[in-house]
Amino acid sequence: MSGWNEAVERLRAGRAIALADEGRDGVAHLLAAGPEALPVLLREGRGPLTVVGGGEAVPPATGGLDVLLHAPRAGGTLVLPTVEAAAQDLAAAAAPGRAALLRAAALPGGVLARDGAVQDFAARLGLATLSIQDVVTQRLATETIVEEVAAATLPSLYSDQPLAVHAFRGLLDGTEHLALVRRPGGTGPLGPAPLVRLHSECLTGDALGSLRCDCGEQLRSALKLIVEDPQGGAVVYLRGQEGRGIGLANKIRAYALQERGLDTVEANTELGFPADMRDYGVAVQILKALGIGRLRLLSNNPRKRAALERYGIAVAERRGLRIGPNPHNATYLETKRLKLGHDLSAAGLKVASEP
C-alpha cells in the first residue's frame, strides 16, 4: 500500500489511484478527484461510473457509461467505511469541492481486480494504492470524533465498590456511549494491560432478557471479570450498534426472517446489509481518553482484535467470553462460529439437553 500523503498528492495532481476494499466483495476501484484522470477509469475500469459529491456536473465524455450519482454522507468513513465514503474523504483532502469519480478496477480480460490482484493491477499502471482502512486510520489519527461529557460513580451489583462511569458523545452523530471502569482497590491506577470488553448495545439481550443471543450474559460476565481482575479493567458500552450495526427495528425484522428459517447472517443480507457493519474507531478514542493503549481483550471475535490493532491499540491477549447455549440461541452461536469466525468450539455449542 502507498502512504496517505502520496495518494492525496497524486489525486491533487489529476491522477488516478487504486482504492482497495478489504470488506464486502473485495473489489478494488479506480478513483479520481475530477475529470482529468477519467480516461484511465474508462480504459481500465468496468461497470458504471459513480460520482460522489462535489458541486460539478457529471463529467462529459463518459463513453456512454451508466453514471450513478452518490450523495456525500456527513462523517464519511468515520460513520460508515464504504468505498464511496473513502472516495469522498480522499477527494475532500485532495481537491475540496470537487467530485470523486469511482469505477471498479478490471484486469485484462475484464475480470474484476480483487484481493491479492490489486497490487499487481496498481503496479502495472503505476498507481498509488490505498485501502478503506487506511483512510479510516488516517482520519482517526488526525481528528477527534468523540468527547467525554460527564463522569460519576456507579454502585453496581457486580462490584463491592462503585464503578467509575464515563459518558462520551460522538461528535459526528451525537450518539452517546459509556465506559464503566474498575480500578484495582477501587481507586488505584489501572495495570499495564487492563481487561477490556467492547460491548455492542443490545437492548433485547442486555435489558429485556432475550434468549436469542448471548449478549446480556456476556455483558454481565464482563462486569464481574473486570471487578475480579488484579489489573482492573473497563467495559466500553457502544450504543448505535444494535444487530451488528443495522439498528433496533431492523434487528426485529431480522428476527422475523430467522423465524422463517434464515440464519442471522442471511437475515442481514436479505435486508440489504452486510453481515457486520460495526466499526471500532469511536471505541479506540474512548480507550485513549481513558489512558488505555494496551489491554487484554474480552471477546470471542478475532476481527475485533484485528480492528483494535489496526488503530494502534496493543492487544496483549484475547480472552474468550463463552456463554453456554440454550435452545433459542444455539443456531445463532453456531452461525457466528461458522460464518463470522468467532472463536467458539462446536462441542461447546451443544445444548445441555442434547445427547
Short mmCIF file of N, CA, C and O in Angstrom, two decimals, residues 87-183:
data_model
loop_
_atom_site.label_atom_id
_atom_site.label_comp_id
_atom_site.label_asym_id
_atom_site.label_seq_id
_atom_site.Cartn_x
_atom_site.Cartn_y
_atom_site.Cartn_z
N ALA A 87 -13.84 7.39 -0.99
CA ALA A 87 -13.64 8.28 -2.13
C ALA A 87 -13.98 9.71 -1.76
O ALA A 87 -13.26 10.66 -2.12
N GLN A 88 -15.05 9.90 -1.05
CA GLN A 88 -15.46 11.23 -0.58
C GLN A 88 -14.38 11.86 0.29
O GLN A 88 -14.01 13.03 0.10
N ASP A 89 -13.84 11.08 1.24
CA ASP A 89 -12.83 11.62 2.15
C ASP A 89 -11.55 11.97 1.41
O ASP A 89 -10.92 13.01 1.68
N LEU A 90 -11.14 11.12 0.50
CA LEU A 90 -9.89 11.38 -0.24
C LEU A 90 -10.04 12.57 -1.17
O LEU A 90 -9.13 13.41 -1.27
N ALA A 91 -11.17 12.67 -1.85
CA ALA A 91 -11.38 13.81 -2.74
C ALA A 91 -11.43 15.11 -1.94
O ALA A 91 -10.91 16.14 -2.37
N ALA A 92 -12.04 15.07 -0.75
CA ALA A 92 -12.10 16.27 0.08
C ALA A 92 -10.72 16.71 0.53
O ALA A 92 -10.44 17.90 0.65
N ALA A 93 -9.83 15.73 0.79
CA ALA A 93 -8.46 16.07 1.20
C ALA A 93 -7.63 16.58 0.05
O ALA A 93 -6.78 17.46 0.22
N ALA A 94 -7.87 16.04 -1.15
CA ALA A 94 -7.03 16.39 -2.30
C ALA A 94 -7.53 17.62 -3.04
O ALA A 94 -6.74 18.47 -3.47
N ALA A 95 -8.84 17.73 -3.22
CA ALA A 95 -9.40 18.81 -4.03
C ALA A 95 -10.78 19.17 -3.49
O ALA A 95 -11.79 18.74 -4.05
N PRO A 96 -10.83 19.92 -2.39
CA PRO A 96 -12.13 20.23 -1.77
C PRO A 96 -13.11 20.83 -2.77
O PRO A 96 -12.75 21.70 -3.57
N GLY A 97 -14.34 20.34 -2.72
CA GLY A 97 -15.38 20.85 -3.59
C GLY A 97 -15.52 20.11 -4.90
O GLY A 97 -16.51 20.30 -5.62
N ARG A 98 -14.54 19.26 -5.22
CA ARG A 98 -14.62 18.51 -6.48
C ARG A 98 -15.23 17.14 -6.23
O ARG A 98 -15.14 16.57 -5.14
N ALA A 99 -15.82 16.59 -7.28
CA ALA A 99 -16.44 15.28 -7.18
C ALA A 99 -15.38 14.19 -7.20
O ALA A 99 -14.31 14.34 -7.79
N ALA A 100 -15.68 13.10 -6.53
CA ALA A 100 -14.85 11.89 -6.63
C ALA A 100 -15.47 10.99 -7.69
O ALA A 100 -16.69 10.78 -7.72
N LEU A 101 -14.63 10.45 -8.56
CA LEU A 101 -15.09 9.54 -9.62
C LEU A 101 -14.58 8.15 -9.31
O LEU A 101 -13.38 7.95 -9.09
N LEU A 102 -15.47 7.17 -9.33
CA LEU A 102 -15.14 5.80 -8.96
C LEU A 102 -15.58 4.84 -10.05
O LEU A 102 -16.69 4.97 -10.60
N ARG A 103 -14.73 3.84 -10.31
CA ARG A 103 -15.15 2.75 -11.20
C ARG A 103 -14.39 1.49 -10.80
O ARG A 103 -13.20 1.56 -10.46
N ALA A 104 -15.05 0.36 -10.80
CA ALA A 104 -14.42 -0.90 -10.43
C ALA A 104 -13.23 -1.19 -11.33
O ALA A 104 -13.30 -1.01 -12.55
N ALA A 105 -12.12 -1.61 -10.72
CA ALA A 105 -10.89 -1.89 -11.46
C ALA A 105 -10.99 -3.27 -12.12
O ALA A 105 -11.43 -4.23 -11.50
N ALA A 106 -10.54 -3.35 -13.38
CA ALA A 106 -10.64 -4.60 -14.13
C ALA A 106 -9.27 -5.05 -14.63
O ALA A 106 -8.47 -4.25 -15.11
N LEU A 107 -9.01 -6.34 -14.52
CA LEU A 107 -7.79 -6.94 -15.06
C LEU A 107 -7.98 -7.16 -16.57
O LEU A 107 -9.10 -7.10 -17.08
N PRO A 108 -6.89 -7.42 -17.29
CA PRO A 108 -7.04 -7.77 -18.71
C PRO A 108 -8.02 -8.93 -18.87
O PRO A 108 -7.97 -9.92 -18.14
N GLY A 109 -8.95 -8.78 -19.81
CA GLY A 109 -9.98 -9.79 -19.97
C GLY A 109 -11.28 -9.40 -19.28
O GLY A 109 -12.29 -10.08 -19.43
N GLY A 110 -11.24 -8.31 -18.51
CA GLY A 110 -12.46 -7.80 -17.90
C GLY A 110 -12.79 -8.35 -16.53
O GLY A 110 -13.80 -7.98 -15.93
N VAL A 111 -11.93 -9.23 -15.97
CA VAL A 111 -12.17 -9.76 -14.64
C VAL A 111 -11.89 -8.67 -13.61
O VAL A 111 -10.88 -7.96 -13.70
N LEU A 112 -12.76 -8.53 -12.63
CA LEU A 112 -12.57 -7.50 -11.62
C LEU A 112 -11.35 -7.81 -10.75
O LEU A 112 -11.07 -8.96 -10.42
N ALA A 113 -10.61 -6.76 -10.39
CA ALA A 113 -9.41 -6.90 -9.56
C ALA A 113 -9.85 -7.03 -8.10
O ALA A 113 -10.44 -6.11 -7.54
N ARG A 114 -9.55 -8.18 -7.51
CA ARG A 114 -9.94 -8.43 -6.12
C ARG A 114 -8.72 -8.81 -5.30
O ARG A 114 -7.76 -9.38 -5.80
N ASP A 115 -8.79 -8.54 -4.02
CA ASP A 115 -7.87 -9.06 -3.02
C ASP A 115 -6.42 -8.99 -3.49
O ASP A 115 -5.90 -7.92 -3.74
N GLY A 116 -5.76 -10.16 -3.64
CA GLY A 116 -4.34 -10.19 -3.96
C GLY A 116 -3.97 -9.63 -5.31
O GLY A 116 -2.81 -9.30 -5.56
N ALA A 117 -4.95 -9.50 -6.21
CA ALA A 117 -4.66 -8.98 -7.55
C ALA A 117 -4.55 -7.47 -7.58
O ALA A 117 -4.09 -6.90 -8.58
N VAL A 118 -4.94 -6.80 -6.50
CA VAL A 118 -4.97 -5.34 -6.51
C VAL A 118 -3.57 -4.76 -6.66
O VAL A 118 -3.36 -3.83 -7.45
N GLN A 119 -2.61 -5.30 -5.94
CA GLN A 119 -1.25 -4.76 -6.01
C GLN A 119 -0.67 -4.92 -7.41
O GLN A 119 -0.01 -4.01 -7.92
N ASP A 120 -0.89 -6.07 -8.03
CA ASP A 120 -0.39 -6.28 -9.40
C ASP A 120 -1.07 -5.33 -10.38
O ASP A 120 -0.43 -4.78 -11.28
N PHE A 121 -2.36 -5.13 -10.19
CA PHE A 121 -3.10 -4.20 -11.05
C PHE A 121 -2.52 -2.79 -10.92
O PHE A 121 -2.24 -2.12 -11.93
N ALA A 122 -2.30 -2.34 -9.69
CA ALA A 122 -1.77 -0.99 -9.48
C ALA A 122 -0.35 -0.86 -9.99
O ALA A 122 0.02 0.17 -10.58
N ALA A 123 0.47 -1.90 -9.79
CA ALA A 123 1.86 -1.86 -10.25
C ALA A 123 1.92 -1.76 -11.76
O ALA A 123 2.76 -1.04 -12.33
N ARG A 124 1.06 -2.49 -12.46
CA ARG A 124 1.06 -2.47 -13.93
C ARG A 124 0.78 -1.07 -14.46
O ARG A 124 1.36 -0.65 -15.49
N LEU A 125 -0.06 -0.31 -13.76
CA LEU A 125 -0.44 1.02 -14.22
C LEU A 125 0.33 2.14 -13.51
O LEU A 125 0.12 3.31 -13.81
N GLY A 126 1.19 1.77 -12.57
CA GLY A 126 1.95 2.78 -11.83
C GLY A 126 1.07 3.63 -10.92
O GLY A 126 1.33 4.83 -10.73
N LEU A 127 0.08 3.00 -10.31
CA LEU A 127 -0.87 3.73 -9.47
C LEU A 127 -0.50 3.61 -7.99
O LEU A 127 -0.05 2.55 -7.53
N ALA A 128 -0.70 4.67 -7.25
CA ALA A 128 -0.65 4.57 -5.79
C ALA A 128 -1.87 3.79 -5.32
O ALA A 128 -2.94 3.82 -5.96
N THR A 129 -1.72 3.06 -4.22
CA THR A 129 -2.82 2.23 -3.70
C THR A 129 -3.07 2.56 -2.25
O THR A 129 -2.14 2.68 -1.45
N LEU A 130 -4.32 2.70 -1.90
CA LEU A 130 -4.72 2.95 -0.52
C LEU A 130 -5.94 2.08 -0.24
O LEU A 130 -6.70 1.76 -1.16
N SER A 131 -6.12 1.68 1.01
CA SER A 131 -7.30 0.89 1.37
C SER A 131 -8.29 1.76 2.13
O SER A 131 -7.94 2.83 2.65
N ILE A 132 -9.52 1.28 2.22
CA ILE A 132 -10.53 1.98 3.01
C ILE A 132 -10.06 2.10 4.45
O ILE A 132 -10.22 3.15 5.10
N GLN A 133 -9.46 1.03 4.97
CA GLN A 133 -8.98 1.07 6.35
C GLN A 133 -7.89 2.12 6.53
O GLN A 133 -7.82 2.79 7.58
N ASP A 134 -7.04 2.32 5.52
CA ASP A 134 -6.02 3.38 5.59
C ASP A 134 -6.68 4.75 5.74
O ASP A 134 -6.18 5.61 6.48
N VAL A 135 -7.78 4.96 5.04
CA VAL A 135 -8.49 6.24 5.12
C VAL A 135 -9.06 6.44 6.52
O VAL A 135 -8.91 7.51 7.13
N VAL A 136 -9.69 5.39 7.05
CA VAL A 136 -10.25 5.48 8.40
C VAL A 136 -9.15 5.75 9.42
O VAL A 136 -9.28 6.61 10.30
N THR A 137 -8.05 5.02 9.31
CA THR A 137 -6.96 5.16 10.27
C THR A 137 -6.37 6.57 10.23
O THR A 137 -6.08 7.17 11.28
N GLN A 138 -6.20 7.11 9.03
CA GLN A 138 -5.68 8.48 8.91
C GLN A 138 -6.60 9.48 9.57
O GLN A 138 -6.16 10.37 10.32
N ARG A 139 -7.88 9.33 9.35
CA ARG A 139 -8.82 10.29 9.94
C ARG A 139 -8.85 10.17 11.46
O ARG A 139 -8.91 11.18 12.17
N LEU A 140 -8.82 8.95 11.96
CA LEU A 140 -8.83 8.77 13.41
C LEU A 140 -7.58 9.34 14.07
O LEU A 140 -7.61 9.80 15.21
N ALA A 141 -6.45 9.27 13.34
CA ALA A 141 -5.19 9.77 13.89
C ALA A 141 -5.13 11.28 13.91
O ALA A 141 -4.36 11.87 14.68
N THR A 142 -5.93 11.93 13.07
CA THR A 142 -5.82 13.39 12.93
C THR A 142 -7.08 14.14 13.35
O THR A 142 -7.08 15.37 13.38
N GLU A 143 -8.15 13.44 13.67
CA GLU A 143 -9.41 14.09 14.04
C GLU A 143 -9.93 13.51 15.35
O GLU A 143 -9.73 12.33 15.63
N THR A 144 -10.61 14.32 16.11
CA THR A 144 -11.29 13.86 17.31
C THR A 144 -12.76 13.67 16.99
O THR A 144 -13.42 14.58 16.49
N ILE A 145 -13.27 12.45 17.26
CA ILE A 145 -14.65 12.16 16.88
C ILE A 145 -15.52 11.84 18.09
O ILE A 145 -16.70 11.53 17.93
N VAL A 146 -14.97 11.93 19.28
CA VAL A 146 -15.77 11.66 20.48
C VAL A 146 -15.23 12.53 21.61
O VAL A 146 -14.05 12.84 21.67
N GLU A 147 -16.13 12.95 22.51
CA GLU A 147 -15.71 13.77 23.65
C GLU A 147 -16.36 13.26 24.92
O GLU A 147 -17.50 12.78 24.90
N GLU A 148 -15.62 13.34 26.02
CA GLU A 148 -16.21 12.97 27.30
C GLU A 148 -17.06 14.13 27.79
O GLU A 148 -16.63 15.28 27.81
N VAL A 149 -18.29 13.81 28.21
CA VAL A 149 -19.21 14.87 28.60
C VAL A 149 -19.65 14.78 30.06
O VAL A 149 -20.23 15.74 30.59
N ALA A 150 -19.39 13.65 30.72
CA ALA A 150 -19.78 13.52 32.12
C ALA A 150 -19.06 12.34 32.74
O ALA A 150 -18.65 11.41 32.05
N ALA A 151 -18.91 12.38 34.08
CA ALA A 151 -18.31 11.26 34.81
C ALA A 151 -18.88 11.25 36.21
O ALA A 151 -19.20 12.30 36.79
N ALA A 152 -19.05 10.05 36.75
CA ALA A 152 -19.58 9.91 38.10
C ALA A 152 -19.21 8.52 38.61
O ALA A 152 -18.44 7.80 37.96
N THR A 153 -19.72 8.15 39.77
CA THR A 153 -19.56 6.79 40.28
C THR A 153 -20.88 6.05 40.17
O THR A 153 -21.96 6.66 40.21
N LEU A 154 -20.79 4.73 40.03
CA LEU A 154 -21.97 3.91 39.82
C LEU A 154 -21.92 2.69 40.74
O LEU A 154 -21.20 1.74 40.46
N PRO A 155 -22.67 2.70 41.84
CA PRO A 155 -22.77 1.47 42.64
C PRO A 155 -23.36 0.36 41.77
O PRO A 155 -24.30 0.59 41.00
N SER A 156 -22.80 -0.82 41.87
CA SER A 156 -23.17 -1.89 40.94
C SER A 156 -23.36 -3.21 41.66
O SER A 156 -22.68 -3.51 42.66
N LEU A 157 -24.27 -4.02 41.15
CA LEU A 157 -24.46 -5.38 41.66
C LEU A 157 -23.21 -6.23 41.50
O LEU A 157 -23.04 -7.23 42.20
N TYR A 158 -22.33 -5.83 40.59
CA TYR A 158 -21.19 -6.68 40.24
C TYR A 158 -19.90 -6.26 40.91
O TYR A 158 -18.85 -6.85 40.66
N SER A 159 -19.94 -5.25 41.76
CA SER A 159 -18.71 -4.75 42.37
C SER A 159 -18.96 -4.38 43.83
O SER A 159 -20.01 -3.83 44.18
N ASP A 160 -17.96 -4.68 44.67
CA ASP A 160 -18.09 -4.32 46.08
C ASP A 160 -17.84 -2.84 46.31
O ASP A 160 -18.11 -2.30 47.38
N GLN A 161 -17.26 -2.17 45.32
CA GLN A 161 -17.07 -0.72 45.38
C GLN A 161 -17.64 -0.11 44.11
O GLN A 161 -17.72 -0.76 43.06
N PRO A 162 -18.06 1.14 44.16
CA PRO A 162 -18.65 1.76 42.97
C PRO A 162 -17.69 1.74 41.78
O PRO A 162 -16.47 1.89 41.92
N LEU A 163 -18.26 1.54 40.61
CA LEU A 163 -17.50 1.67 39.37
C LEU A 163 -17.46 3.15 38.97
O LEU A 163 -18.37 3.92 39.30
N ALA A 164 -16.42 3.51 38.25
CA ALA A 164 -16.40 4.84 37.64
C ALA A 164 -17.13 4.74 36.30
O ALA A 164 -16.88 3.83 35.52
N VAL A 165 -18.05 5.66 36.07
CA VAL A 165 -18.79 5.66 34.80
C VAL A 165 -18.50 6.96 34.07
O VAL A 165 -18.58 8.05 34.64
N HIS A 166 -18.09 6.82 32.81
CA HIS A 166 -17.74 7.97 31.96
C HIS A 166 -18.70 8.00 30.77
O HIS A 166 -18.87 6.98 30.09
N ALA A 167 -19.29 9.13 30.51
CA ALA A 167 -20.19 9.30 29.37
C ALA A 167 -19.47 10.04 28.26
O ALA A 167 -18.80 11.05 28.50
N PHE A 168 -19.60 9.53 27.05
CA PHE A 168 -18.98 10.13 25.87
C PHE A 168 -20.06 10.40 24.82
O PHE A 168 -21.06 9.69 24.74
N ARG A 169 -19.82 11.43 24.01
CA ARG A 169 -20.73 11.75 22.91
C ARG A 169 -19.94 11.78 21.60
O ARG A 169 -18.88 12.41 21.51
N GLY A 170 -20.48 11.07 20.59
CA GLY A 170 -19.87 11.12 19.27
C GLY A 170 -20.09 12.47 18.63
O GLY A 170 -21.21 12.99 18.62
N LEU A 171 -19.03 13.06 18.09
CA LEU A 171 -19.13 14.40 17.50
C LEU A 171 -19.73 14.38 16.10
O LEU A 171 -20.13 15.41 15.59
N LEU A 172 -19.78 13.19 15.49
CA LEU A 172 -20.31 13.10 14.13
C LEU A 172 -21.81 12.85 14.10
O LEU A 172 -22.51 13.37 13.23
N ASP A 173 -22.30 12.05 15.05
CA ASP A 173 -23.71 11.69 15.01
C ASP A 173 -24.45 11.90 16.33
O ASP A 173 -25.66 11.68 16.42
N GLY A 174 -23.74 12.36 17.36
CA GLY A 174 -24.38 12.63 18.64
C GLY A 174 -24.69 11.40 19.48
O GLY A 174 -25.26 11.53 20.57
N THR A 175 -24.31 10.22 19.01
CA THR A 175 -24.58 9.00 19.79
C THR A 175 -23.78 9.03 21.08
O THR A 175 -22.60 9.38 21.10
N GLU A 176 -24.44 8.64 22.18
CA GLU A 176 -23.80 8.64 23.49
C GLU A 176 -23.37 7.22 23.87
O GLU A 176 -24.10 6.25 23.64
N HIS A 177 -22.19 7.12 24.44
CA HIS A 177 -21.60 5.84 24.83
C HIS A 177 -21.16 5.92 26.29
O HIS A 177 -20.98 7.02 26.82
N LEU A 178 -20.96 4.77 26.91
CA LEU A 178 -20.50 4.71 28.29
C LEU A 178 -19.24 3.86 28.41
O LEU A 178 -19.06 2.91 27.65
N ALA A 179 -18.42 4.22 29.38
CA ALA A 179 -17.31 3.37 29.79
C ALA A 179 -17.42 3.16 31.29
O ALA A 179 -17.48 4.12 32.06
N LEU A 180 -17.48 1.89 31.70
CA LEU A 180 -17.51 1.52 33.11
C LEU A 180 -16.14 1.01 33.48
O LEU A 180 -15.64 0.05 32.89
N VAL A 181 -15.50 1.67 34.44
CA VAL A 181 -14.10 1.38 34.77
C VAL A 181 -14.00 0.92 36.22
O VAL A 181 -14.55 1.55 37.13
N ARG A 182 -13.31 -0.17 36.40
CA ARG A 182 -12.99 -0.66 37.75
C ARG A 182 -11.48 -0.59 37.94
O ARG A 182 -10.72 -1.23 37.21
N ARG A 183 -11.04 0.19 38.91
CA ARG A 183 -9.62 0.33 39.20
C ARG A 183 -9.23 -0.60 40.35
O ARG A 183 -10.04 -0.87 41.22
#
